[in-house]
PDB file of C-alpha atoms in Angstrom:
ATOM      1  CA  MET A   5       0.000   0.000   0.000  1.00 83.00           C
ATOM      2  CA  PRO A   6       1.803   3.156  -1.146  1.00 91.00           C
ATOM      3  CA  ARG A   7       1.787   5.901   1.453  1.00 95.00           C
ATOM      4  CA  GLY A   8       3.441   9.265   1.135  1.00 96.00           C
ATOM      5  CA  ARG A   9       3.209  12.999   0.591  1.00 97.00           C
ATOM      6  CA  TYR A  10       2.732  15.276  -2.395  1.00 98.00           C
ATOM      7  CA  SER A  11       3.330  19.016  -2.461  1.00 97.00           C
ATOM      8  CA  HIS A  12       1.066  21.309  -4.477  1.00 97.00           C
ATOM      9  CA  HIS A  13       2.174  24.577  -6.057  1.00 96.00           C
ATOM     10  CA  ASP A  14       0.903  27.049  -8.608  1.00 94.00           C
ATOM     11  CA  PRO A  15       2.186  25.680 -11.951  1.00 90.00           C
ATOM     12  CA  HIS A  16       2.790  29.214 -13.258  1.00 89.00           C
ATOM     13  CA  ASP A  17       4.630  31.027 -10.453  1.00 93.00           C
ATOM     14  CA  HIS A  18       5.377  28.027  -8.152  1.00 91.00           C
ATOM     15  CA  THR A  19       3.649  29.572  -5.134  1.00 95.00           C
ATOM     16  CA  PRO A  20       3.266  26.778  -2.519  1.00 96.00           C
ATOM     17  CA  LEU A  21      -0.374  25.743  -2.108  1.00 96.00           C
ATOM     18  CA  GLY A  22      -0.031  23.018   0.501  1.00 97.00           C
ATOM     19  CA  GLU A  23       0.548  19.306   0.907  1.00 98.00           C
ATOM     20  CA  GLU A  24      -1.424  16.108   0.426  1.00 98.00           C
ATOM     21  CA  HIS A  25      -0.763  13.109   2.685  1.00 98.00           C
ATOM     22  CA  PHE A  26      -2.072   9.991   0.968  1.00 98.00           C
ATOM     23  CA  HIS A  27      -2.356   6.244   0.925  1.00 96.00           C
ATOM     24  CA  CYS A  28      -3.789   4.099  -1.848  1.00 96.00           C
ATOM     25  CA  ALA A  29      -4.078   0.463  -2.845  1.00 93.00           C
ATOM     26  CA  PRO A  30      -5.639  -1.839  -5.427  1.00 91.00           C
ATOM     27  CA  GLY A  31      -8.232  -4.281  -4.158  1.00 80.00           C
ATOM     28  CA  PRO A  32     -10.484  -7.059  -5.444  1.00 78.00           C
ATOM     29  CA  SER A  33     -12.980  -4.571  -6.897  1.00 83.00           C
ATOM     30  CA  GLY A  34     -10.621  -1.860  -8.165  1.00 93.00           C
ATOM     31  CA  TRP A  35      -8.484   0.849  -6.533  1.00 96.00           C
ATOM     32  CA  ARG A  36      -8.949   3.343  -3.692  1.00 96.00           C
ATOM     33  CA  TYR A  37      -7.133   6.568  -2.810  1.00 97.00           C
ATOM     34  CA  VAL A  38      -7.532   8.483   0.460  1.00 97.00           C
ATOM     35  CA  SER A  39      -5.758  11.710   1.409  1.00 98.00           C
ATOM     36  CA  GLN A  40      -5.739  14.661   3.789  1.00 98.00           C
ATOM     37  CA  LEU A  41      -4.920  18.163   2.518  1.00 97.00           C
ATOM     38  CA  THR A  42      -3.063  20.837   4.485  1.00 97.00           C
ATOM     39  CA  SER A  43      -2.200  24.464   3.832  1.00 96.00           C
ATOM     40  CA  PRO A  44       1.421  25.722   3.667  1.00 96.00           C
ATOM     41  CA  SER A  45       1.080  26.573   7.376  1.00 96.00           C
ATOM     42  CA  GLY A  46      -0.031  23.011   8.169  1.00 94.00           C
ATOM     43  CA  ASP A  47      -3.741  23.650   8.760  1.00 96.00           C
ATOM     44  CA  PHE A  48      -6.251  21.041   7.579  1.00 95.00           C
ATOM     45  CA  THR A  49      -7.973  22.215   4.380  1.00 95.00           C
ATOM     46  CA  GLY A  50      -9.784  19.178   2.988  1.00 96.00           C
ATOM     47  CA  SER A  51      -9.773  15.542   2.008  1.00 97.00           C
ATOM     48  CA  VAL A  52     -10.120  13.192  -0.945  1.00 98.00           C
ATOM     49  CA  ASP A  53     -11.646   9.711  -1.006  1.00 98.00           C
ATOM     50  CA  LEU A  54     -11.859   8.155  -4.472  1.00 97.00           C
ATOM     51  CA  ALA A  55     -12.675   4.553  -5.353  1.00 97.00           C
ATOM     52  CA  VAL A  56     -12.709   3.218  -8.917  1.00 97.00           C
ATOM     53  CA  ASP A  57     -13.726  -0.184 -10.218  1.00 95.00           C
ATOM     54  CA  GLU A  58     -11.426  -2.565 -12.085  1.00 92.00           C
ATOM     55  CA  LEU A  59     -12.116  -0.663 -15.339  1.00 92.00           C
ATOM     56  CA  GLY A  60     -11.207   2.695 -13.801  1.00 93.00           C
ATOM     57  CA  ARG A  61     -14.779   4.033 -13.487  1.00 95.00           C
ATOM     58  CA  PRO A  62     -15.491   6.094 -10.356  1.00 97.00           C
ATOM     59  CA  ILE A  63     -17.769   4.106  -8.065  1.00 96.00           C
ATOM     60  CA  ARG A  64     -17.443   6.548  -5.152  1.00 96.00           C
ATOM     61  CA  LEU A  65     -16.032  10.044  -4.732  1.00 98.00           C
ATOM     62  CA  GLU A  66     -16.087  12.189  -1.612  1.00 97.00           C
ATOM     63  CA  LEU A  67     -14.327  15.562  -1.518  1.00 97.00           C
ATOM     64  CA  HIS A  68     -14.120  18.134   1.274  1.00 97.00           C
ATOM     65  CA  ALA A  69     -12.686  21.648   0.908  1.00 95.00           C
ATOM     66  CA  SER A  70     -13.390  24.867   2.836  1.00 87.00           C
ATOM     67  CA  ASP A  71     -16.423  23.182   4.422  1.00 91.00           C
ATOM     68  CA  TRP A  72     -17.856  22.389   0.977  1.00 95.00           C
ATOM     69  CA  GLN A  73     -18.572  18.749   0.198  1.00 96.00           C
ATOM     70  CA  VAL A  74     -19.039  16.735  -2.990  1.00 97.00           C
ATOM     71  CA  ARG A  75     -20.224  13.144  -3.244  1.00 97.00           C
ATOM     72  CA  GLY A  76     -20.312  11.517  -6.659  1.00 98.00           C
ATOM     73  CA  ALA A  77     -20.234   8.339  -8.731  1.00 97.00           C
ATOM     74  CA  ALA A  78     -20.505   7.113 -12.319  1.00 96.00           C
ATOM     75  CA  ILE A  79     -24.275   7.041 -12.851  1.00 94.00           C
ATOM     76  CA  ASP A  80     -25.672   7.975 -16.303  1.00 94.00           C
ATOM     77  CA  GLY A  81     -22.303   9.555 -17.048  1.00 96.00           C
ATOM     78  CA  VAL A  82     -21.189  11.092 -13.768  1.00 98.00           C
ATOM     79  CA  THR A  83     -23.539  12.336 -11.074  1.00 98.00           C
ATOM     80  CA  TRP A  84     -22.741  14.327  -7.955  1.00 98.00           C
ATOM     81  CA  VAL A  85     -24.249  16.236  -5.051  1.00 97.00           C
ATOM     82  CA  ARG A  86     -22.507  19.414  -3.864  1.00 97.00           C
ATOM     83  CA  THR A  87     -23.309  20.741  -0.389  1.00 96.00           C
ATOM     84  CA  ASP A  88     -22.559  24.269   0.858  1.00 91.00           C
ATOM     85  CA  PRO A  89     -20.702  25.005   4.127  1.00 89.00           C
ATOM     86  CA  THR A  90     -23.939  25.562   6.077  1.00 87.00           C
ATOM     87  CA  GLY A  91     -25.285  22.156   5.040  1.00 83.00           C
ATOM     88  CA  GLU A  92     -28.631  23.752   4.224  1.00 86.00           C
ATOM     89  CA  HIS A  93     -28.401  23.649   0.440  1.00 88.00           C
ATOM     90  CA  ALA A  94     -27.406  20.777  -1.820  1.00 93.00           C
ATOM     91  CA  THR A  95     -27.307  20.873  -5.610  1.00 95.00           C
ATOM     92  CA  GLU A  96     -27.227  17.805  -7.820  1.00 96.00           C
ATOM     93  CA  GLY A  97     -25.372  17.672 -11.116  1.00 97.00           C
ATOM     94  CA  ASN A  98     -25.109  15.189 -13.961  1.00 97.00           C
ATOM     95  CA  VAL A  99     -22.952  15.307 -17.092  1.00 97.00           C
ATOM     96  CA  ARG A 100     -22.381  12.780 -19.854  1.00 97.00           C
ATOM     97  CA  ALA A 101     -18.730  12.476 -18.901  1.00 97.00           C
ATOM     98  CA  HIS A 102     -16.339   9.574 -18.343  1.00 97.00           C
ATOM     99  CA  ALA A 103     -14.912  10.445 -14.926  1.00 98.00           C
ATOM    100  CA  PHE A 104     -14.053  13.146 -12.394  1.00 98.00           C
ATOM    101  CA  GLY A 105     -11.068  15.465 -12.221  1.00 97.00           C
ATOM    102  CA  GLY A 106      -9.451  17.769  -9.671  1.00 95.00           C
ATOM    103  CA  ALA A 107      -6.202  19.009  -8.214  1.00 95.00           C
ATOM    104  CA  SER A 108      -5.408  15.730  -6.449  1.00 97.00           C
ATOM    105  CA  PRO A 109      -3.006  13.260  -8.108  1.00 98.00           C
ATOM    106  CA  ALA A 110      -5.718  10.646  -7.523  1.00 98.00           C
ATOM    107  CA  PHE A 111      -7.592  11.870 -10.590  1.00 98.00           C
ATOM    108  CA  LEU A 112      -4.573  11.526 -12.889  1.00 98.00           C
ATOM    109  CA  ILE A 113      -4.046   7.926 -11.800  1.00 97.00           C
ATOM    110  CA  ALA A 114      -7.753   7.128 -12.179  1.00 97.00           C
ATOM    111  CA  THR A 115      -7.919   8.661 -15.671  1.00 97.00           C
ATOM    112  CA  ALA A 116      -4.850   6.733 -16.824  1.00 97.00           C
ATOM    113  CA  ARG A 117      -6.423   3.566 -15.406  1.00 95.00           C
ATOM    114  CA  LEU A 118      -9.654   4.303 -17.252  1.00 96.00           C
ATOM    115  CA  LEU A 119      -7.949   4.868 -20.624  1.00 97.00           C
ATOM    116  CA  ARG A 120      -5.457   1.946 -20.436  1.00 95.00           C
ATOM    117  CA  LEU A 121      -3.188   3.343 -23.118  1.00 95.00           C
ATOM    118  CA  THR A 122      -0.098   1.684 -24.574  1.00 92.00           C
ATOM    119  CA  PRO A 123       2.709   3.441 -26.470  1.00 90.00           C
ATOM    120  CA  GLU A 124       1.191   1.991 -29.644  1.00 92.00           C
ATOM    121  CA  SER A 125      -2.319   3.293 -28.881  1.00 93.00           C
ATOM    122  CA  PRO A 126      -3.696   6.348 -30.647  1.00 95.00           C
ATOM    123  CA  SER A 127      -4.479   9.271 -28.361  1.00 96.00           C
ATOM    124  CA  LYS A 128      -7.811   9.021 -26.563  1.00 97.00           C
ATOM    125  CA  ARG A 129     -10.287  11.751 -25.775  1.00 97.00           C
ATOM    126  CA  VAL A 130     -11.875  11.888 -22.330  1.00 98.00           C
ATOM    127  CA  ARG A 131     -14.505  14.191 -20.829  1.00 98.00           C
ATOM    128  CA  LEU A 132     -14.085  15.012 -17.137  1.00 98.00           C
ATOM    129  CA  VAL A 133     -16.029  16.952 -14.528  1.00 98.00           C
ATOM    130  CA  ARG A 134     -13.321  18.762 -12.571  1.00 97.00           C
ATOM    131  CA  PHE A 135     -13.999  20.206  -9.129  1.00 97.00           C
ATOM    132  CA  THR A 136     -11.993  23.391  -8.586  1.00 93.00           C
ATOM    133  CA  ASP A 137     -10.690  24.680  -5.273  1.00 87.00           C
ATOM    134  CA  PRO A 138     -11.579  26.233  -2.921  1.00 89.00           C
ATOM    135  CA  VAL A 139     -15.365  25.774  -3.281  1.00 93.00           C
ATOM    136  CA  LEU A 140     -15.443  22.554  -5.363  1.00 96.00           C
ATOM    137  CA  ALA A 141     -17.177  24.238  -8.287  1.00 96.00           C
ATOM    138  CA  PRO A 142     -17.792  21.743 -11.144  1.00 97.00           C
ATOM    139  CA  ARG A 143     -16.330  22.418 -14.579  1.00 97.00           C
ATOM    140  CA  THR A 144     -16.635  20.108 -17.595  1.00 97.00           C
ATOM    141  CA  LEU A 145     -13.541  19.797 -19.759  1.00 96.00           C
ATOM    142  CA  ASP A 146     -12.317  17.646 -22.618  1.00 98.00           C
ATOM    143  CA  GLN A 147      -8.789  16.263 -22.702  1.00 98.00           C
ATOM    144  CA  SER A 148      -6.718  14.121 -25.046  1.00 98.00           C
ATOM    145  CA  TRP A 149      -4.295  11.628 -23.498  1.00 98.00           C
ATOM    146  CA  SER A 150      -1.346   9.917 -25.216  1.00 97.00           C
ATOM    147  CA  LEU A 151       1.159   7.510 -23.693  1.00 97.00           C
ATOM    148  CA  LEU A 152       4.477   8.682 -25.128  1.00 96.00           C
ATOM    149  CA  LYS A 153       6.719   6.014 -23.619  1.00 94.00           C
ATOM    150  CA  SER A 154       7.121   3.425 -20.878  1.00 93.00           C
ATOM    151  CA  GLU A 155      10.559   2.931 -19.360  1.00 92.00           C
ATOM    152  CA  THR A 156      11.890   0.700 -16.596  1.00 89.00           C
ATOM    153  CA  HIS A 157      14.350   2.203 -14.121  1.00 82.00           C
ATOM    154  CA  ALA A 158      16.511   0.333 -11.636  1.00 81.00           C
ATOM    155  CA  THR A 159      15.885   1.277  -7.980  1.00 77.00           C
ATOM    156  CA  ASP A 160      16.894  -0.032  -4.557  1.00 74.00           C
ATOM    157  CA  ASN A 161      13.529  -1.829  -4.394  1.00 72.00           C
ATOM    158  CA  GLY A 162      13.802  -3.405  -7.834  1.00 75.00           C
ATOM    159  CA  PRO A 163      12.712  -2.330 -11.319  1.00 81.00           C
ATOM    160  CA  LEU A 164      10.315   0.633 -11.502  1.00 85.00           C
ATOM    161  CA  ALA A 165       8.143   1.080 -14.612  1.00 90.00           C
ATOM    162  CA  VAL A 166       7.480   4.759 -15.418  1.00 94.00           C
ATOM    163  CA  ASP A 167       4.895   5.925 -17.954  1.00 96.00           C
ATOM    164  CA  GLU A 168       5.104   9.359 -19.554  1.00 97.00           C
ATOM    165  CA  TYR A 169       1.780  10.763 -20.761  1.00 98.00           C
ATOM    166  CA  GLN A 170       1.037  13.851 -22.793  1.00 97.00           C
ATOM    167  CA  VAL A 171      -2.221  15.486 -21.757  1.00 98.00           C
ATOM    168  CA  SER A 172      -3.822  18.125 -23.968  1.00 97.00           C
ATOM    169  CA  ASP A 173      -6.645  20.480 -22.976  1.00 96.00           C
ATOM    170  CA  LEU A 174      -8.885  20.471 -26.035  1.00 95.00           C
ATOM    171  CA  ASP A 175     -10.439  23.846 -25.142  1.00 92.00           C
ATOM    172  CA  THR A 176      -7.174  25.772 -24.861  1.00 92.00           C
ATOM    173  CA  GLY A 177      -4.672  23.592 -26.734  1.00 92.00           C
ATOM    174  CA  GLU A 178      -2.396  23.614 -23.677  1.00 94.00           C
ATOM    175  CA  GLN A 179      -0.256  20.482 -23.296  1.00 96.00           C
ATOM    176  CA  HIS A 180       1.608  19.098 -20.318  1.00 96.00           C
ATOM    177  CA  ALA A 181       3.446  15.941 -19.258  1.00 97.00           C
ATOM    178  CA  VAL A 182       2.388  13.531 -16.514  1.00 97.00           C
ATOM    179  CA  HIS A 183       4.766  10.862 -15.187  1.00 97.00           C
ATOM    180  CA  LEU A 184       3.206   7.879 -13.403  1.00 97.00           C
ATOM    181  CA  ALA A 185       4.669   4.804 -11.748  1.00 95.00           C
ATOM    182  CA  GLY A 186       1.870   2.362 -10.969  1.00 93.00           C
ATOM    183  CA  ASP A 187      -0.537   4.226  -8.705  1.00 95.00           C
ATOM    184  CA  VAL A 188       1.852   7.052  -7.808  1.00 96.00           C
ATOM    185  CA  VAL A 189       2.335  10.355  -9.655  1.00 97.00           C
ATOM    186  CA  LEU A 190       6.049  11.122  -9.912  1.00 95.00           C
ATOM    187  CA  ALA A 191       5.568  14.559 -11.484  1.00 94.00           C
ATOM    188  CA  ALA A 192       2.783  16.621 -13.056  1.00 97.00           C
ATOM    189  CA  PRO A 193       2.014  20.343 -13.342  1.00 96.00           C
ATOM    190  CA  GLY A 194       1.607  21.744  -9.848  1.00 96.00           C
ATOM    191  CA  ILE A 195       2.393  18.379  -8.198  1.00 97.00           C
ATOM    192  CA  GLU A 196       5.625  16.981  -6.774  1.00 96.00           C
ATOM    193  CA  LEU A 197       6.111  13.679  -4.954  1.00 96.00           C
ATOM    194  CA  GLU A 198       8.001  14.615  -1.789  1.00 96.00           C
ATOM    195  CA  ASP A 199       7.960  11.361   0.176  1.00 95.00           C
ATOM    196  CA  LEU A 200       7.025   7.729  -0.506  1.00 93.00           C
ATOM    197  CA  GLU A 201       7.203   5.118   2.227  1.00 92.00           C
ATOM    198  CA  SER A 202       6.654   2.046   0.045  1.00 88.00           C
ATOM    199  CA  PRO A 203       6.886   1.211  -3.668  1.00 89.00           C
ATOM    200  CA  PRO A 204       3.949   1.945  -5.989  1.00 93.00           C
ATOM    201  CA  SER A 205       1.377  -0.774  -6.542  1.00 91.00           C
ATOM    202  CA  VAL A 206       1.472  -2.564  -9.873  1.00 82.00           C
ATOM    203  CA  PHE A 207      -1.874  -2.849 -11.594  1.00 78.00           C
ATOM    204  CA  PRO A 208      -2.636  -6.286 -13.072  1.00 68.00           C
TER     205      PRO A 208
END
């Protein structure tokens, strides 16, 4: 079960945004990721709990940020309920999308799992509902993912397979690289892996 810590920063000016302490693991029905978010000063700011099935589809999502809450799952596309900080008002949303997105590395791993690309695969288009901080506002976006290469690196714990993806925002044309090793993000825009207590899990 990988356990560790990511740091978040603004991808444009590198302003620190906080840290994410996580653990994740594959199981008999898919994969689950749980994390706690803290501000640069160490204060608790939110949490992520994402479970996907063996095909990478979100079967349960629970997000907390600034007292806002989102619960969602893949139902008729993706469906979610967003609750305000007072708990008095809840709004339901539904979009014909493939999965969820957000600032957490969990969503990059889940999307890669959903697409199951190989270096020989053509690029694949995916529609996501991304929840933006700090109020978890939903935004629908279309991306194109390509797996550029898979390389194996020698480490103290044995061989480590690293996949390099190119992700394109189809609305803006912006492209960026995402490096994954199993169910751990090694590097992505605004995300750095700072600490890892055990090797990444290998998906079957």
